[in-house]
Coordinates of C-alpha atoms and ligand atoms in Angstrom, one line a residue:
M1 CA 149.1 98.7 153.0
P2 CA 148.8 101.5 150.6
I3 CA 148.2 105.3 150.7
L4 CA 144.4 104.7 149.3
T5 CA 143.5 102.4 151.3
L6 CA 145.0 104.4 154.2
L7 CA 142.7 107.2 153.5
L8 CA 140.0 105.6 152.4
L9 CA 139.5 104.4 156.2
I10 CA 140.1 107.2 157.8
L11 CA 138.5 109.9 155.1
P12 CA 134.6 108.6 155.5
L13 CA 134.2 109.8 159.6
G14 CA 134.7 113.5 158.3
F15 CA 132.7 113.9 155.8
F16 CA 130.1 112.2 157.1
I17 CA 129.5 113.8 160.9
N18 CA 127.2 116.8 160.8
P19 CA 129.0 119.4 162.6
S20 CA 125.3 121.1 163.1
V21 CA 123.8 118.4 165.2
S22 CA 126.2 119.4 168.3
D23 CA 127.7 122.5 169.2
S24 CA 131.5 123.6 168.9
R25 CA 132.7 121.2 171.6
G26 CA 133.9 119.3 168.9
A27 CA 135.8 121.7 167.0
T28 CA 139.4 120.7 167.3
V29 CA 141.7 123.6 169.4
A30 CA 144.9 122.1 169.1
Q31 CA 146.5 120.0 166.9
I32 CA 149.8 118.4 168.1
C33 CA 152.7 116.4 166.0
S34 CA 155.5 114.2 168.0
N35 CA 158.3 114.6 166.4
R36 CA 159.5 111.4 165.8
T37 CA 159.3 110.0 163.1
T38 CA 159.0 105.9 161.4
P39 CA 162.0 104.6 159.3
P40 CA 160.4 103.8 155.7
Q41 CA 160.7 100.1 156.3
Q42 CA 158.0 99.9 159.5
R43 CA 155.8 102.6 158.3
S44 CA 153.1 99.9 156.6
L45 CA 153.5 97.7 159.5
F46 CA 153.2 101.1 161.8
V47 CA 150.1 102.3 160.6
K48 CA 148.9 99.4 160.8
T49 CA 149.5 99.0 164.6
F50 CA 148.0 102.6 164.4
L51 CA 144.5 102.4 162.5
A52 CA 143.8 98.4 165.1
A53 CA 144.9 101.0 168.4
M54 CA 142.3 103.6 166.6
D55 CA 139.6 101.5 166.7
A56 CA 139.8 99.5 170.2
V57 CA 139.5 102.8 171.9
S58 CA 136.4 104.5 170.4
P59 CA 134.4 101.4 172.4
L60 CA 136.4 102.1 175.4
V61 CA 134.9 106.1 175.5
E62 CA 132.1 105.4 173.5
A63 CA 131.4 102.9 177.3
K64 CA 132.8 104.9 180.2
G65 CA 133.8 108.1 178.9
Y66 CA 136.8 106.8 178.6
G67 CA 140.2 104.5 177.5
Q68 CA 143.1 104.1 176.9
V69 CA 144.7 100.8 174.4
V70 CA 147.8 99.3 174.6
N71 CA 148.8 97.6 171.1
N72 CA 151.7 95.6 170.4
A73 CA 149.8 93.0 167.8
N74 CA 153.2 93.7 165.7
G75 CA 155.8 92.3 167.8
N76 CA 158.4 95.6 168.0
L77 CA 156.5 97.8 167.5
T78 CA 154.2 98.8 170.9
V79 CA 151.1 101.9 169.9
Y80 CA 149.7 103.6 173.1
A81 CA 146.2 104.8 172.4
Y82 CA 144.2 107.8 175.0
G83 CA 140.5 108.8 174.4
E84 CA 138.1 111.3 177.1
C85 CA 135.5 112.7 176.8
I86 CA 135.3 116.0 179.4
K87 CA 133.2 114.9 182.7
D88 CA 129.9 117.8 181.2
L89 CA 129.2 116.1 178.0
N90 CA 125.9 113.4 178.0
K91 CA 126.6 109.8 176.1
K92 CA 125.5 111.5 172.8
D93 CA 127.6 114.3 173.2
C94 CA 130.2 112.6 173.5
D95 CA 130.5 109.8 170.8
L96 CA 130.3 112.9 168.3
C97 CA 132.8 114.8 169.6
F98 CA 134.7 112.0 170.3
A99 CA 133.9 111.2 166.5
Q100 CA 135.0 114.1 164.9
I101 CA 138.6 114.5 167.3
K102 CA 139.9 110.3 165.9
A103 CA 138.7 111.3 162.1
K104 CA 141.4 114.4 162.9
V105 CA 144.6 112.4 164.0
P106 CA 146.1 110.8 160.7
I107 CA 146.4 114.5 159.8
C108 CA 149.8 113.9 162.4
L109 CA 150.5 111.1 160.4
P110 CA 150.7 110.8 156.9
F111 CA 152.2 107.9 155.3
Q112 CA 155.4 109.8 153.9
R113 CA 156.7 109.9 157.8
G114 CA 154.7 107.7 159.6
T115 CA 154.8 110.4 162.7
R116 CA 155.0 108.9 166.1
G117 CA 153.1 110.3 167.8
G118 CA 149.8 113.3 168.2
Q119 CA 147.6 114.3 170.2
V120 CA 143.4 116.4 169.2
F121 CA 142.4 118.8 172.1
S122 CA 138.5 119.7 171.6
D123 CA 136.2 121.7 174.2
G124 CA 134.8 118.4 174.7
C125 CA 137.5 115.8 174.0
Y126 CA 140.4 114.3 173.4
I127 CA 142.8 111.2 172.3
R128 CA 146.3 111.3 171.6
Y129 CA 148.1 108.5 170.1
D130 CA 152.5 107.5 171.0
D131 CA 154.9 104.8 170.9
Y132 CA 155.2 104.6 174.4
N133 CA 153.0 104.9 177.7
F134 CA 152.4 108.5 177.9
F135 CA 149.3 107.1 180.2
N136 CA 150.4 108.8 183.6
E137 CA 152.1 112.1 182.6
T138 CA 151.2 115.1 184.0
L139 CA 153.4 117.6 182.0
G140 CA 154.5 117.1 178.7
L141 CA 157.0 119.3 176.1
Q142 CA 154.7 121.0 173.8
D143 CA 151.7 121.8 176.8
R144 CA 150.4 124.9 175.7
T145 CA 148.9 127.8 177.2
V146 CA 145.9 129.9 174.0
C147 CA 144.9 132.8 175.2
A148 CA 141.6 133.9 172.2
P149 CA 142.7 136.7 170.9
K150 CA 139.8 139.1 171.3
E151 CA 140.9 141.3 175.3
I152 CA 137.7 141.5 177.7
T153 CA 135.7 145.0 176.5
G154 CA 132.1 146.2 178.2
V155 CA 133.4 145.6 181.8
N156 CA 135.4 146.5 184.9
R157 CA 139.2 144.5 183.6
T158 CA 139.9 144.4 187.5
V159 CA 136.9 143.3 188.4
F160 CA 136.6 141.1 185.8
R161 CA 140.5 139.9 186.2
D162 CA 139.8 139.0 190.3
N163 CA 137.0 136.3 188.9
A164 CA 138.8 135.1 186.4
A165 CA 141.8 134.7 189.0
E166 CA 139.7 133.1 191.6
L167 CA 137.7 130.9 189.7
V168 CA 141.3 128.9 187.9
K169 CA 142.6 128.7 191.5
N170 CA 139.6 127.0 193.0
M171 CA 138.9 125.1 190.3
S172 CA 142.2 123.1 190.1
V173 CA 141.2 122.6 193.7
E174 CA 138.3 121.4 193.4
A175 CA 138.3 119.7 190.7
V176 CA 141.4 117.1 192.3
R177 CA 138.6 117.2 195.2
N178 CA 135.1 115.7 192.5
G179 CA 137.8 113.3 190.9
G180 CA 139.6 115.4 188.7
F181 CA 135.8 117.7 187.3
Y182 CA 135.1 121.1 187.7
A183 CA 132.5 123.0 186.2
G184 CA 131.7 127.0 187.6
F185 CA 131.5 130.3 187.7
V186 CA 132.3 133.4 189.3
D187 CA 130.1 135.8 190.6
R188 CA 131.2 139.2 191.7
H189 CA 130.2 143.0 191.5
N190 CA 128.4 142.3 188.1
V191 CA 131.0 140.2 186.0
T192 CA 130.6 135.8 185.9
V193 CA 133.7 133.7 184.5
H194 CA 133.0 130.6 183.6
G195 CA 135.5 127.6 183.5
L196 CA 135.7 124.0 183.6
A197 CA 138.6 122.0 184.6
Q198 CA 139.5 117.8 183.5
C199 CA 142.1 115.9 184.2
W200 CA 142.3 112.2 182.4
E201 CA 141.4 109.8 184.5
T202 CA 144.5 108.1 184.0
L203 CA 146.4 110.2 186.7
N204 CA 146.1 110.1 190.5
R205 CA 145.4 112.4 192.8
S206 CA 148.8 114.1 192.6
G207 CA 149.3 114.1 188.5
C208 CA 145.6 115.7 188.8
V209 CA 147.6 118.2 191.3
E210 CA 150.5 118.8 189.5
C211 CA 149.0 119.5 186.8
L212 CA 145.6 122.0 187.6
S213 CA 148.6 123.9 190.0
K214 CA 150.0 124.1 186.9
A215 CA 148.4 125.4 184.3
S216 CA 146.3 127.3 187.1
V217 CA 149.1 129.5 187.0
S218 CA 150.2 129.0 183.0
I219 CA 146.4 130.4 181.7
G220 CA 146.9 133.7 184.2
S221 CA 149.0 135.0 181.3
C222 CA 145.3 135.5 179.7
L223 CA 143.5 137.0 182.5
V224 CA 142.4 140.3 180.7
N225 CA 141.3 137.6 177.3
E226 CA 137.8 136.0 177.1
E227 CA 139.0 133.4 177.7
G228 CA 141.4 131.1 177.8
R229 CA 142.5 127.8 177.5
V230 CA 145.6 125.2 178.9
L231 CA 146.2 121.4 177.2
S232 CA 148.1 119.4 178.6
A233 CA 149.6 116.0 178.9
G234 CA 147.8 115.1 181.9
C235 CA 144.6 118.0 181.9
Y236 CA 142.6 120.9 180.9
M237 CA 142.2 124.3 181.7
R238 CA 139.5 126.3 180.0
F239 CA 138.0 129.9 181.4
S240 CA 135.4 131.8 179.3
T241 CA 133.2 134.8 179.4
Q242 CA 130.5 132.8 177.9
K243 CA 128.7 129.9 179.8
F244 CA 130.1 126.9 177.6
Y245 CA 129.9 123.8 179.6
N246 CA 126.3 121.5 181.0
N247 CA 125.3 121.8 184.0
S248 CA 121.5 121.7 184.2
G249 CA 122.0 117.2 184.9
N250 CA 122.9 116.2 188.2
S251 CA 125.8 114.2 187.4
T252 CA 128.8 117.0 187.2
S253 CA 129.3 120.1 189.7
D254 CA 127.3 123.1 189.8
G255 CA 130.3 125.0 191.3
N256 CA 128.7 127.8 193.1
G257 CA 130.0 131.3 192.7
G258 CA 130.4 131.8 195.4
K259 CA 128.6 135.6 195.4
Ligands
NAG301 C1 161.7 116.8 168.4 O1 160.7 117.6 170.3 C2 162.1 117.8 171.3 C3 160.9 118.8 172.1 O2 160.2 120.2 172.0 C4 163.0 118.9 171.2 O3 164.1 118.2 172.6 C5 163.8 117.7 170.2 O4 164.7 118.8 170.2 C6 163.2 117.9 169.0 N1 163.9 116.8 167.5 C7 164.1 117.2 166.8 C8 164.7 115.9 165.5 O5 163.1 117.1 166.2
NAG302 C1 162.9 93.8 166.6 O1 163.3 95.0 167.3 C2 165.2 93.8 167.5 C3 165.8 95.5 167.9 O2 166.0 96.6 167.4 C4 164.7 94.1 165.4 O3 166.5 92.9 165.4 C5 164.6 93.2 164.9 O4 164.0 93.1 163.3 C6 163.1 94.0 164.9 N1 161.3 93.3 165.1 C7 160.9 93.1 164.2 C8 158.8 92.3 163.8 O5 160.2 94.6 163.9
NAG303 C1 151.0 109.7 191.5 O1 151.8 109.1 190.1 C2 152.5 110.2 189.6 C3 153.5 110.0 188.5 O2 152.5 108.6 187.7 C4 153.1 108.6 190.5 O3 155.2 109.2 190.4 C5 153.4 109.0 191.7 O4 154.0 107.7 192.7 C6 152.5 108.3 192.6 N1 151.3 108.7 193.3 C7 150.9 107.7 194.0 C8 150.1 107.9 195.8 O5 150.1 106.0 193.4
NAG304 C1 154.0 105.7 184.4 O1 154.0 104.6 184.6 C2 155.2 103.9 184.9 C3 154.8 102.3 184.2 O2 154.2 101.6 185.6 C4 156.8 104.3 185.4 O3 157.0 103.5 185.6 C5 157.0 106.1 184.9 O4 158.2 105.5 185.7 C6 155.9 106.3 185.7 N1 156.1 107.6 185.8 C7 156.2 108.5 185.8 C8 156.3 110.3 186.3 O5 155.6 107.9 186.7
NAG305 C1 136.3 148.1 188.8 O1 135.8 148.0 190.0 C2 136.8 148.6 191.0 C3 136.4 147.8 192.7 O2 135.0 147.4 192.3 C4 137.3 149.7 191.4 O3 137.4 150.3 192.5 C5 137.7 150.9 190.0 O4 136.9 152.6 190.2 C6 136.1 150.6 188.4 N1 136.8 150.6 187.5 C7 135.9 151.6 186.6 C8 136.9 151.8 185.3 O5 135.1 151.3 186.6
NAG306 C1 124.7 144.8 189.6 O1 124.1 145.8 188.1 C2 122.6 145.9 188.5 C3 121.9 145.8 187.6 O2 123.1 147.1 186.6 C4 123.0 147.3 189.6 O3 122.0 148.2 189.7 C5 124.1 147.6 190.4 O4 124.1 148.6 190.9 C6 125.2 146.6 190.1 N1 125.8 146.2 191.5 C7 127.6 146.5 191.0 C8 128.1 146.0 192.3 O5 128.0 146.7 190.6
NAG307 C1 123.0 119.2 179.4 O1 123.0 117.5 179.8 C2 121.7 117.4 179.8 C3 121.8 116.2 180.4 O2 122.4 115.6 180.2 C4 121.4 117.0 178.9 O3 119.8 116.3 178.6 C5 121.6 118.1 177.5 O4 121.1 117.7 176.5 C6 122.6 118.8 177.7 N1 122.8 119.8 176.8 C7 123.9 120.7 176.3 C8 124.0 121.9 175.6 O5 125.2 119.6 176.2
NAG308 C1 119.4 116.0 190.9 O1 119.6 116.2 192.2 C2 118.6 116.9 192.8 C3 118.9 117.4 194.7 O2 120.2 116.2 195.2 C4 117.3 115.5 192.8 O3 116.7 115.7 194.1 C5 116.9 114.5 192.2 O4 116.8 113.5 192.1 C6 117.9 114.8 190.9 N1 118.1 114.5 189.2 C7 118.1 114.2 188.6 C8 118.5 113.8 187.3 O5 119.6 113.0 189.2
NAG309 C1 137.3 130.0 195.8 O1 138.0 129.2 197.1 C2 138.0 130.4 198.7 C3 139.1 130.0 199.4 O2 138.9 128.5 199.6 C4 137.0 130.4 199.3 O3 136.5 131.6 199.7 C5 135.8 131.1 197.9 O4 134.4 131.4 197.7 C6 136.3 130.3 196.1 N1 135.7 131.0 195.2 C7 134.9 130.5 194.7 C8 134.7 130.7 193.6 O5 134.4 128.2 195.0

């Protein structure tokens, strides 16, 4: 497929999304690309398979909040794709979030290299494609822990750290108990820390336990910062001084403060 056609297929998505509609939940937090590439003679076929997989995953996410696709319409070349919205997003915000990150995926796939895998994390949704079945992967080689650069100020640090540590530990337990999702806060001694944890839908219970327990340990390196995130092959975890999640609806667990 000519490069121009590819650009025409992909770029408009990115241009017509109005970023002011939703909040920042669709903004890219990290884009992680595989280092495996496609040999030149297979590139156009790979791109074609990739695009078909991407097209197939959106309606699934729109219908039920997540979806996985296996496209092997082109013989040996198989593209696996997965998308999911974090469970506190309503449908409208989910659709918008997913459109935003889906438009970013091709950055991993410059036609010149035909990169075989890529992931985009935002704070509201997730997308990944790869050339192997990664659906039950709990931890990945490219998992990341990202601490906000700014350290906390204006509150008692010891209290903040204790609250944050308790929150991330509890989140990993509560999310598993709650079908893979938890959003809530710890509010003690006048210091509030908010957090959210999400296992991807494809993990079973023990996979979710493994991923989140690892995440709750890794995120410990961020506990003097205003915010921390773990971006993992099987799950997502975040804490913040800000309430960034939506628990105004009833569909999600409203973590009690444990005051
Ligand atoms: C690709 O990445 C993996 C894991 O990050 C690494 O072990 C491997 O050496 C890399 N391969 C190449 C060719 O860079
Ligand atoms: C499939 O893979 C085999 C072995 O790697 C190769 O010989 C064959 O040409 C491939 N077929 C296609 C359609 O790429
Ligand atoms: C859960 O998934 C993991 C990873 O795929 C697998 O190793 C394990 O056997 C599964 N456990 C159960 C109870 O199905
Ligand atoms: C994931 O699932 C695949 C296919 O069901 C299986 O072959 C593989 O061993 C599983 N991976 C792990 C880590 O359990
Ligand atoms: C922070 O809180 C701890 C426990 O409540 C208290 O012992 C300590 O004196 C406080 N530190 C400051 C600087 O207020
Ligand atoms: C919390 O803040 C309120 C009002 O600022 C204050 O009256 C109270 O003593 C504080 N409590 C603690 C445990 O610091
Ligand atoms: C929060 O969820 C409620 C109920 O689903 C919805 O009405 C509201 O628009 C959502 N707010 C945000 C900021 O997502
Ligand atoms: C929310 O939960 C309350 C108490 O469980 C229930 O009475 C109410 O109907 C629920 N609202 C919605 C919109 O589900
Ligand atoms: C965290 O878990 C501990 C032990 O289960 C419990 O005592 C505490 O209330 C929990 N905190 C929150 C914020 O849920």
